Short mmCIF file of C-alpha atoms in Angstrom, two decimals:
data_model
loop_
_atom_site.label_atom_id
_atom_site.label_comp_id
_atom_site.label_asym_id
_atom_site.label_seq_id
_atom_site.Cartn_x
_atom_site.Cartn_y
_atom_site.Cartn_z
CA MET A 25 -121.25 -65.00 125.69
CA PRO A 26 -118.72 -65.41 122.82
CA PRO A 27 -119.11 -68.56 120.69
CA VAL A 28 -116.92 -71.55 121.43
CA THR A 29 -114.33 -72.21 118.74
CA ALA A 30 -114.50 -75.44 116.71
CA LEU A 31 -111.46 -77.11 118.32
CA ALA A 32 -111.91 -75.69 121.83
CA GLY A 33 -110.58 -78.17 124.38
CA ILE A 34 -108.29 -79.98 121.93
CA ARG A 35 -104.73 -80.03 123.25
CA VAL A 36 -101.89 -80.19 120.73
CA VAL A 37 -98.19 -80.60 121.43
CA GLU A 38 -96.09 -79.37 118.52
CA LEU A 39 -92.40 -80.21 118.36
CA SER A 40 -90.56 -77.33 116.71
CA GLY A 41 -89.68 -77.75 113.06
CA LEU A 42 -89.57 -76.01 109.73
CA ALA A 43 -92.39 -74.69 107.55
CA PRO A 44 -94.97 -77.48 107.00
CA ALA A 45 -95.63 -78.66 110.56
CA PRO A 46 -95.80 -75.12 111.99
CA PHE A 47 -98.26 -74.17 109.25
CA GLY A 48 -100.48 -77.16 109.99
CA CYS A 49 -100.39 -76.36 113.70
CA MET A 50 -101.17 -72.71 112.96
CA ILE A 51 -104.36 -73.88 111.25
CA LEU A 52 -105.28 -76.01 114.28
CA ALA A 53 -104.56 -73.09 116.63
CA ASP A 54 -106.62 -70.74 114.45
CA LEU A 55 -109.55 -73.16 114.72
CA GLY A 56 -109.33 -73.03 118.52
CA ALA A 57 -106.98 -75.83 119.57
CA ASP A 58 -104.68 -75.18 122.53
CA VAL A 59 -101.31 -75.66 120.82
CA VAL A 60 -98.14 -75.80 122.89
CA LEU A 61 -94.95 -75.45 120.88
CA VAL A 62 -92.01 -77.35 122.31
CA GLU A 63 -88.93 -75.41 121.23
CA ARG A 64 -85.42 -76.78 121.39
CA PRO A 65 -82.77 -74.74 123.25
CA GLY A 66 -81.38 -72.22 120.78
CA GLY A 67 -84.32 -72.57 118.39
CA ASN A 68 -84.19 -73.85 114.80
CA GLY A 69 -81.46 -71.51 113.57
CA PRO A 70 -81.64 -69.25 110.49
CA ALA A 71 -83.57 -71.82 108.41
CA GLY A 72 -86.45 -71.90 110.87
CA PRO A 73 -89.61 -69.83 110.53
CA PRO A 74 -89.29 -66.30 111.96
CA PRO A 75 -91.28 -65.60 115.11
CA GLY A 76 -94.69 -64.15 114.33
CA PRO A 77 -97.46 -65.29 111.97
CA MET A 78 -96.53 -68.98 111.80
CA GLN A 79 -96.32 -69.22 115.61
CA ARG A 80 -99.46 -67.24 116.38
CA GLY A 81 -101.94 -68.60 118.87
CA ARG A 82 -99.34 -70.79 120.63
CA ARG A 83 -97.73 -71.04 124.00
CA THR A 84 -94.05 -71.94 123.73
CA VAL A 85 -91.96 -73.97 126.15
CA THR A 86 -88.26 -74.78 125.83
CA VAL A 87 -87.32 -78.44 126.36
CA ASP A 88 -84.10 -80.30 125.60
CA LEU A 89 -85.40 -83.49 123.99
CA LYS A 90 -81.88 -84.93 123.86
CA SER A 91 -81.86 -85.19 127.64
CA GLU A 92 -83.68 -87.73 129.79
CA ALA A 93 -85.22 -84.94 131.87
CA GLY A 94 -86.48 -83.23 128.73
CA VAL A 95 -88.10 -86.41 127.40
CA THR A 96 -89.77 -86.90 130.78
CA GLN A 97 -91.19 -83.38 130.54
CA LEU A 98 -92.49 -84.06 127.03
CA LEU A 99 -94.14 -87.32 128.08
CA SER A 100 -95.87 -85.52 130.94
CA LEU A 101 -97.43 -83.19 128.36
CA LEU A 102 -98.37 -86.04 126.02
CA GLN A 103 -100.13 -87.87 128.82
CA LYS A 104 -102.72 -85.06 128.80
CA ALA A 105 -102.62 -84.13 125.11
CA ASP A 106 -104.92 -85.06 122.26
CA VAL A 107 -102.43 -84.61 119.43
CA LEU A 108 -98.65 -84.73 118.98
CA VAL A 109 -97.13 -83.21 115.84
CA GLU A 110 -93.50 -84.02 115.03
CA GLY A 111 -91.43 -83.42 111.91
CA PHE A 112 -88.32 -85.52 112.52
CA ARG A 113 -86.84 -87.95 110.03
CA PRO A 114 -88.15 -91.52 110.47
CA GLY A 115 -86.80 -93.21 113.57
CA VAL A 116 -85.57 -90.08 115.37
CA ALA A 117 -88.49 -89.87 117.82
CA GLU A 118 -88.11 -93.56 118.58
CA ARG A 119 -84.39 -93.14 119.34
CA LEU A 120 -85.12 -90.18 121.60
CA GLY A 121 -87.66 -92.19 123.59
CA PHE A 122 -91.08 -90.88 122.53
CA GLY A 123 -92.01 -92.93 119.50
CA PRO A 124 -95.60 -94.04 118.76
CA ASP A 125 -95.36 -97.28 120.77
CA VAL A 126 -94.25 -95.45 123.91
CA CYS A 127 -96.92 -92.78 123.48
CA GLU A 128 -99.73 -95.27 122.80
CA LYS A 129 -99.03 -97.05 126.10
CA LEU A 130 -98.92 -93.70 127.89
CA ASN A 131 -102.03 -92.26 126.23
CA PRO A 132 -104.07 -94.63 124.00
CA GLY A 133 -106.17 -91.74 122.71
CA LEU A 134 -103.20 -89.71 121.46
CA ILE A 135 -103.15 -88.86 117.77
CA TYR A 136 -99.53 -89.04 116.64
CA ALA A 137 -99.08 -86.85 113.53
CA ARG A 138 -95.80 -87.25 111.67
CA MET A 139 -94.72 -84.65 109.06
CA THR A 140 -91.92 -85.58 106.66
CA GLY A 141 -90.92 -84.96 103.09
CA TRP A 142 -90.64 -88.52 101.81
CA GLY A 143 -92.85 -90.40 104.31
CA GLN A 144 -92.11 -92.99 106.97
CA ASP A 145 -91.04 -95.67 104.49
CA GLY A 146 -89.70 -96.09 100.97
CA PRO A 147 -86.18 -95.83 99.50
CA LEU A 148 -85.94 -92.08 100.18
CA ALA A 149 -87.48 -92.07 103.65
CA SER A 150 -84.23 -91.19 105.42
CA ALA A 151 -82.85 -88.88 102.71
CA ALA A 152 -82.57 -85.12 103.02
CA GLY A 153 -84.84 -82.97 100.90
CA HIS A 154 -86.79 -79.76 100.57
CA ASP A 155 -90.02 -78.63 98.94
CA ILE A 156 -88.47 -78.44 95.47
CA ASP A 157 -87.28 -82.06 95.73
CA TYR A 158 -90.62 -83.44 96.89
CA ILE A 159 -92.64 -81.71 94.18
CA ALA A 160 -90.04 -82.81 91.62
CA ILE A 161 -90.61 -86.55 92.04
CA ALA A 162 -94.34 -86.02 92.63
CA GLY A 163 -94.68 -84.74 89.07
CA ALA A 164 -95.83 -81.37 90.35
CA LEU A 165 -92.75 -79.38 89.34
CA HIS A 166 -92.45 -80.53 85.74
CA PRO A 167 -95.54 -78.65 84.41
CA LEU A 168 -94.54 -75.32 86.00
CA GLY A 169 -92.79 -72.78 83.80
CA ARG A 170 -92.82 -71.18 80.39
CA ALA A 171 -92.70 -73.11 77.13
CA GLY A 172 -89.15 -74.00 76.20
CA GLU A 173 -87.80 -73.01 79.59
CA LYS A 174 -86.77 -74.98 82.68
CA PRO A 175 -89.32 -75.86 85.39
CA HIS A 176 -89.87 -73.03 87.86
CA ALA A 177 -90.66 -73.67 91.54
CA PRO A 178 -93.65 -71.68 92.91
CA VAL A 179 -91.68 -70.65 96.02
CA ASN A 180 -92.44 -73.39 98.58
CA LEU A 181 -96.22 -73.31 98.42
CA LEU A 182 -96.92 -76.73 96.87
CA GLY A 183 -94.80 -79.07 98.99
CA ASP A 184 -94.41 -77.34 102.34
CA PHE A 185 -97.79 -75.72 102.73
CA ALA A 186 -100.47 -77.17 100.43
CA GLY A 187 -99.13 -80.72 100.20
CA GLY A 188 -97.59 -80.70 103.68
CA GLY A 189 -99.01 -78.52 106.43
CA MET A 190 -102.52 -78.29 105.01
CA LEU A 191 -102.71 -82.06 104.56
CA LEU A 192 -101.35 -82.54 108.07
CA ALA A 193 -104.23 -80.47 109.47
CA VAL A 194 -106.75 -82.46 107.41
CA GLY A 195 -105.30 -85.71 108.74
CA VAL A 196 -105.49 -84.52 112.34
CA LEU A 197 -109.10 -83.42 111.92
CA ALA A 198 -110.04 -86.76 110.35
CA ALA A 199 -108.34 -88.67 113.17
CA LEU A 200 -110.15 -86.56 115.77
CA VAL A 201 -113.50 -87.42 114.17
CA GLU A 202 -112.63 -91.11 114.12
CA ARG A 203 -111.46 -91.00 117.74
CA SER A 204 -114.86 -89.65 118.75
CA ARG A 205 -116.25 -93.04 117.66
CA SER A 206 -113.48 -95.43 118.70
CA GLY A 207 -111.83 -93.60 121.58
CA ARG A 208 -108.45 -94.54 120.12
CA GLY A 209 -105.66 -92.48 118.65
CA GLN A 210 -103.61 -93.41 115.61
CA VAL A 211 -100.45 -92.50 113.71
CA ILE A 212 -100.74 -90.09 110.76
CA ASP A 213 -98.02 -90.42 108.12
CA THR A 214 -98.07 -87.06 106.31
CA ALA A 215 -95.55 -86.87 103.47
CA MET A 216 -95.06 -83.82 101.29
CA VAL A 217 -94.38 -86.02 98.27
CA ASP A 218 -97.79 -87.68 98.76
CA GLY A 219 -99.56 -84.37 99.22
CA SER A 220 -97.89 -82.81 96.19
CA SER A 221 -98.96 -85.81 94.10
CA LEU A 222 -102.51 -85.43 95.40
CA LEU A 223 -102.59 -81.80 94.29
CA MET A 224 -101.96 -82.98 90.72
CA THR A 225 -105.13 -85.12 90.57
CA PHE A 226 -106.97 -82.66 88.33
CA ILE A 227 -104.07 -82.44 85.89
CA HIS A 228 -103.82 -86.25 85.73
CA GLY A 229 -107.50 -86.27 84.84
CA MET A 230 -107.00 -83.64 82.16
CA ALA A 231 -104.13 -85.65 80.67
CA ALA A 232 -106.13 -88.90 80.72
CA ALA A 233 -108.94 -87.14 78.84
CA GLY A 234 -106.52 -85.85 76.20
CA ARG A 235 -106.95 -82.27 77.38
CA TRP A 236 -103.34 -81.75 78.47
CA PRO A 237 -101.57 -82.66 75.24
CA GLY A 238 -98.72 -80.19 75.09
CA PRO A 239 -95.36 -79.89 76.83
CA ARG A 240 -94.72 -77.40 79.64
CA GLY A 241 -96.26 -74.01 78.95
CA GLY A 242 -98.36 -75.24 76.04
CA ASN A 243 -101.65 -76.16 77.72
CA LEU A 244 -104.83 -74.48 78.83
CA LEU A 245 -103.90 -73.65 82.44
CA ASP A 246 -100.09 -73.46 82.41
CA GLY A 247 -99.63 -70.23 80.48
CA GLY A 248 -100.06 -71.84 77.08
CA ALA A 249 -103.42 -70.22 76.41
CA PRO A 250 -103.20 -66.44 75.83
CA PHE A 251 -106.50 -65.96 77.65
CA TYR A 252 -105.16 -67.62 80.84
CA ASP A 253 -101.93 -65.78 81.55
CA THR A 254 -100.43 -62.60 82.97
CA TYR A 255 -99.68 -59.44 81.03
CA GLN A 256 -97.46 -56.47 81.76
CA ALA A 257 -99.01 -53.00 81.78
CA ALA A 258 -97.48 -49.66 80.81
CA ASP A 259 -96.23 -48.93 84.34
CA GLY A 260 -94.57 -52.33 84.83
CA GLY A 261 -97.48 -53.76 86.82
CA PHE A 262 -99.23 -56.95 85.79
CA LEU A 263 -102.77 -58.16 85.11
CA ALA A 264 -103.96 -61.74 85.62
CA VAL A 265 -106.27 -62.93 82.85
CA GLY A 266 -108.44 -66.02 83.37
CA SER A 267 -111.03 -65.58 80.63
CA LEU A 268 -111.64 -69.25 79.86
CA GLU A 269 -115.38 -69.47 79.18
CA PRO A 270 -116.85 -67.80 76.06
CA GLN A 271 -118.80 -65.16 77.98
CA PHE A 272 -115.72 -64.13 79.95
CA TYR A 273 -113.57 -64.13 76.83
CA ALA A 274 -116.09 -61.87 75.13
CA ALA A 275 -115.87 -59.46 78.07
CA LEU A 276 -112.05 -59.58 77.83
CA LEU A 277 -112.19 -58.53 74.19
CA GLU A 278 -114.66 -55.80 75.07
CA GLY A 279 -112.36 -54.39 77.75
CA LEU A 280 -109.37 -54.52 75.38
CA ASP A 281 -111.46 -52.88 72.62
CA LEU A 282 -110.84 -55.86 70.35
CA ALA A 283 -114.37 -57.22 70.12
CA ASP A 284 -114.95 -55.86 66.60
CA ASP A 285 -111.51 -56.63 65.20
CA PRO A 286 -112.08 -58.89 62.16
CA ASP A 287 -108.43 -59.95 62.05
CA LEU A 288 -108.34 -61.29 65.61
CA PRO A 289 -107.86 -65.11 65.71
CA SER A 290 -110.58 -67.19 67.31
CA GLN A 291 -110.18 -68.15 70.95
CA PHE A 292 -109.42 -71.86 70.54
CA ASP A 293 -107.38 -71.75 67.35
CA ILE A 294 -104.29 -73.16 69.05
CA LYS A 295 -102.05 -72.57 66.05
CA ALA A 296 -102.94 -68.87 66.22
CA TRP A 297 -102.33 -68.53 69.97
CA PRO A 298 -98.92 -66.85 69.45
CA GLU A 299 -100.57 -64.14 67.34
CA LEU A 300 -103.40 -63.73 69.85
CA ARG A 301 -100.87 -63.41 72.68
CA ARG A 302 -98.95 -60.78 70.70
CA ARG A 303 -102.11 -58.71 70.23
CA PHE A 304 -103.02 -58.96 73.92
CA THR A 305 -99.47 -58.09 74.95
CA GLU A 306 -99.42 -54.97 72.80
CA ARG A 307 -102.82 -53.81 74.03
CA PHE A 308 -102.07 -54.27 77.75
CA LEU A 309 -98.91 -52.18 77.34
CA GLU A 310 -101.03 -49.20 76.34
CA LYS A 311 -102.34 -48.47 79.87
CA THR A 312 -101.21 -48.81 83.47
CA ARG A 313 -102.24 -51.69 85.68
CA ASP A 314 -104.67 -49.55 87.64
CA GLU A 315 -106.19 -48.08 84.48
CA TRP A 316 -106.89 -51.58 83.19
CA THR A 317 -108.27 -52.54 86.60
CA ALA A 318 -110.76 -49.68 86.40
CA ILE A 319 -111.75 -50.68 82.86
CA PHE A 320 -112.37 -54.31 83.78
CA GLU A 321 -114.02 -53.67 87.15
CA PRO A 322 -117.57 -53.44 85.68
CA LEU A 323 -116.93 -56.30 83.23
CA ASP A 324 -117.23 -59.99 84.16
CA ALA A 325 -114.02 -60.87 82.35
CA CYS A 326 -111.98 -62.64 85.07
CA VAL A 327 -109.22 -60.02 84.88
CA SER A 328 -107.51 -58.95 88.11
CA PRO A 329 -104.51 -56.84 89.12
CA VAL A 330 -101.48 -58.78 90.34
CA LEU A 331 -100.93 -57.38 93.83
CA SER A 332 -97.79 -57.42 95.93
CA LEU A 333 -97.64 -58.66 99.53
CA ALA A 334 -97.98 -55.05 100.70
CA GLU A 335 -100.87 -54.24 98.34
CA ALA A 336 -103.04 -57.31 98.97
CA PRO A 337 -104.31 -56.27 102.44
CA LEU A 338 -105.42 -52.91 100.98
CA HIS A 339 -107.60 -54.29 98.20
CA PRO A 340 -111.25 -53.29 98.80
CA HIS A 341 -112.50 -56.88 98.65
CA ASN A 342 -109.90 -58.09 101.15
CA GLU A 343 -110.63 -55.12 103.39
CA ALA A 344 -114.38 -55.79 103.28
CA ARG A 345 -113.87 -59.43 104.24
CA ARG A 346 -111.14 -58.66 106.79
CA ALA A 347 -108.99 -61.18 104.95
CA PHE A 348 -105.92 -59.72 106.65
CA ILE A 349 -105.51 -58.90 110.32
CA GLU A 350 -102.81 -57.48 112.55
CA VAL A 351 -101.34 -59.71 115.25
CA GLY A 352 -98.47 -58.50 117.38
CA GLY A 353 -97.90 -55.55 115.06
CA ILE A 354 -97.60 -57.78 111.96
CA VAL A 355 -100.17 -57.69 109.15
CA GLN A 356 -100.94 -61.27 108.13
CA PRO A 357 -103.66 -63.47 106.60
CA ALA A 358 -106.70 -64.03 108.79
CA PRO A 359 -107.77 -67.53 109.85
CA ALA A 360 -109.65 -69.55 107.22
CA PRO A 361 -112.06 -71.14 106.49
CA ARG A 362 -114.86 -69.23 108.20
CA LEU A 363 -117.23 -71.25 110.35
CA GLN A 364 -120.71 -69.88 110.95
CA ARG A 365 -121.44 -70.97 114.54
CA THR A 366 -117.90 -71.41 115.82
CA PRO A 367 -115.82 -68.70 114.16
CA ALA A 368 -112.12 -68.44 114.83
CA LYS A 369 -110.97 -65.76 117.21
CA THR A 370 -108.29 -63.24 116.31
CA PRO A 371 -105.06 -65.16 117.06
CA ALA A 372 -102.87 -64.02 119.90
CA PRO A 373 -99.15 -63.38 119.45
CA PRO A 374 -96.80 -66.21 120.51
CA GLN A 375 -96.38 -66.46 124.28
CA THR A 376 -93.54 -67.99 126.30
CA THR A 377 -94.43 -70.22 129.22
CA SER A 378 -93.14 -73.35 131.01
CA VAL A 379 -94.07 -77.02 131.14
CA PRO A 380 -95.37 -76.78 134.76
CA GLU A 381 -97.60 -73.84 133.80
CA VAL A 382 -99.02 -75.79 130.85
CA LEU A 383 -99.64 -78.88 132.98
CA SER A 384 -101.39 -76.74 135.56
CA SER A 385 -103.72 -75.29 132.93
CA TRP A 386 -104.41 -78.79 131.57
CA SER A 387 -105.25 -80.32 134.93
#
């Protein structure tokens, strides 16, 4: 008999939205929750997530939440659900007729998870915004980029996914644990600006300890250190170098054939970092990315090839761990983390159904 998944029996209603909420619900679905995506007629338009990986493991129903009949259908689902996830601006759900007060009376055990950029209150709560805006005022954008250059957004990973969807899933899991003791649901206010700030905790600690003294691109982990950076190889590929500790740095010099060079600056001579970077840059340009990968493979130097989206699934380590899977003909990351007794199943492609069919399965 196959093992039961960790969130088996947990019913989640997800109101369609953009990246962060779908990602959080994807995590819940991967862990075994029965997630029903309530899609608006016509979908989310070109800005919405494309069908596929982000909607895996869900059943989808189409409901017009601007109509009284559509709200009635939604409330019939929420009466039997454990979790509602919505990503509207503050006050929208209340105006449409399914705010937290209405839902609590209908289902006192319902966990009402709200996903926004700025949060449910504060001066910017009702303002428009995107990932780049949230990480900007969170202090998470300012450190990103090369010395002397403008801040550079890391696509939308920090705000939408790490500080948004991932934190949403954590909040839902925490509320489910608490409900197992109290029997009561609660509202979760997940804001991408809060989550992005939270991700900067380590850097705040480094700064408080005087270990983040420089401006952008001049510190240990932001590209300032020549032994924690990327380097271009002869074929245009790149290597990622993370040789922080002395033993790893020694292995880096061994791989670059610089270990016996008497003119090489010492590792933590910050004033000499430009010269050290120049030497590393010149050396990495002497061989291709894959040649350097072969050289460093037997060395514990924390040097790795920078792989493209197409290359990553083919790396031997990722293949051995089945870190990528195929769902509906699309290669995509496998569910994570991996639970020993209740492992996640391979997600199913998105499926279209109806509210009556869902209610019948939830009876």
